[in-house]
Coordinates of C-alpha atoms in Angstrom, one line a residue:
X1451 CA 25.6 -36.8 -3.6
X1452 CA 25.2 -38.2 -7.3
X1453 CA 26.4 -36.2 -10.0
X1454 CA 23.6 -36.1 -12.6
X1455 CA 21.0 -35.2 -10.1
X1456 CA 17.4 -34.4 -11.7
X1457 CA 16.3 -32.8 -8.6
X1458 CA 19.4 -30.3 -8.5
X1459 CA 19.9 -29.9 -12.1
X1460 CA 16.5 -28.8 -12.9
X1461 CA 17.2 -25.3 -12.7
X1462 CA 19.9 -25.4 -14.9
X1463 CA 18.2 -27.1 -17.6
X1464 CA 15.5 -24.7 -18.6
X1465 CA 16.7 -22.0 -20.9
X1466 CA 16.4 -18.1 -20.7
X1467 CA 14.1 -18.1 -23.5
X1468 CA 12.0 -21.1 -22.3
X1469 CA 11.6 -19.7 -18.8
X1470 CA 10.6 -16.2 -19.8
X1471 CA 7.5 -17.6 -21.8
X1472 CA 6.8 -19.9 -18.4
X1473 CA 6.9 -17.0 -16.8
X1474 CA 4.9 -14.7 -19.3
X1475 CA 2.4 -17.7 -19.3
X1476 CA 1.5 -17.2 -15.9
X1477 CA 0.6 -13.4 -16.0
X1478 CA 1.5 -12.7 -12.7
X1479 CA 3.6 -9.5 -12.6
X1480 CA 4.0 -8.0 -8.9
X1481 CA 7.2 -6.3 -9.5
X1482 CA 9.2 -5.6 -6.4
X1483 CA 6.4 -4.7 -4.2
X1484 CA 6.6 -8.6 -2.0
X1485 CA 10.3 -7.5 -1.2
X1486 CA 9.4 -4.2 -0.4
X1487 CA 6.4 -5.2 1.9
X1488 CA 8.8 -8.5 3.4
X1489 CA 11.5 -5.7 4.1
X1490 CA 9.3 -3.7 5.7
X1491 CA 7.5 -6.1 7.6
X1492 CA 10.8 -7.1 8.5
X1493 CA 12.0 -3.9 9.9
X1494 CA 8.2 -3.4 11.9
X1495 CA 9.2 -6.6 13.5
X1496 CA 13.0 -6.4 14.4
X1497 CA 11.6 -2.3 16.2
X1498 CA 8.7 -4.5 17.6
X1499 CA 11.1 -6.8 19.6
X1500 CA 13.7 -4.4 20.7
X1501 CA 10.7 -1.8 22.0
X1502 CA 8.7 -4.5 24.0
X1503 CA 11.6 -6.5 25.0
X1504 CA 14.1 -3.6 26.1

């Protein structure tokens, strides 16, 4: 692995500030409603095995 990686450092180069306005920019604002659906599509899915597969 190389040391001074540009693929790997990216994240830690952008600054609070600069990725708050990326993210302000893009006025998308779901909230926590994809975790809550993925949770509970999640849990349907994890019931939907056990029940059909005993």
């Amino acid at each position: 692995m190389r040391l001074h990686d540009p693929i790997q450092d990216q994240d830690e180069a952008v600054t609070a500030a600069a990725f708050a306005a990326e993210e302000a920019a893009e006025g998308f604002d779901f909230g926590n409603w994809p975790e809550i659906i993925g949770a509970l599509a999640a849990g349907a899915l994890t019931w939907l095995i056990f029940v059909f597969t005993g």
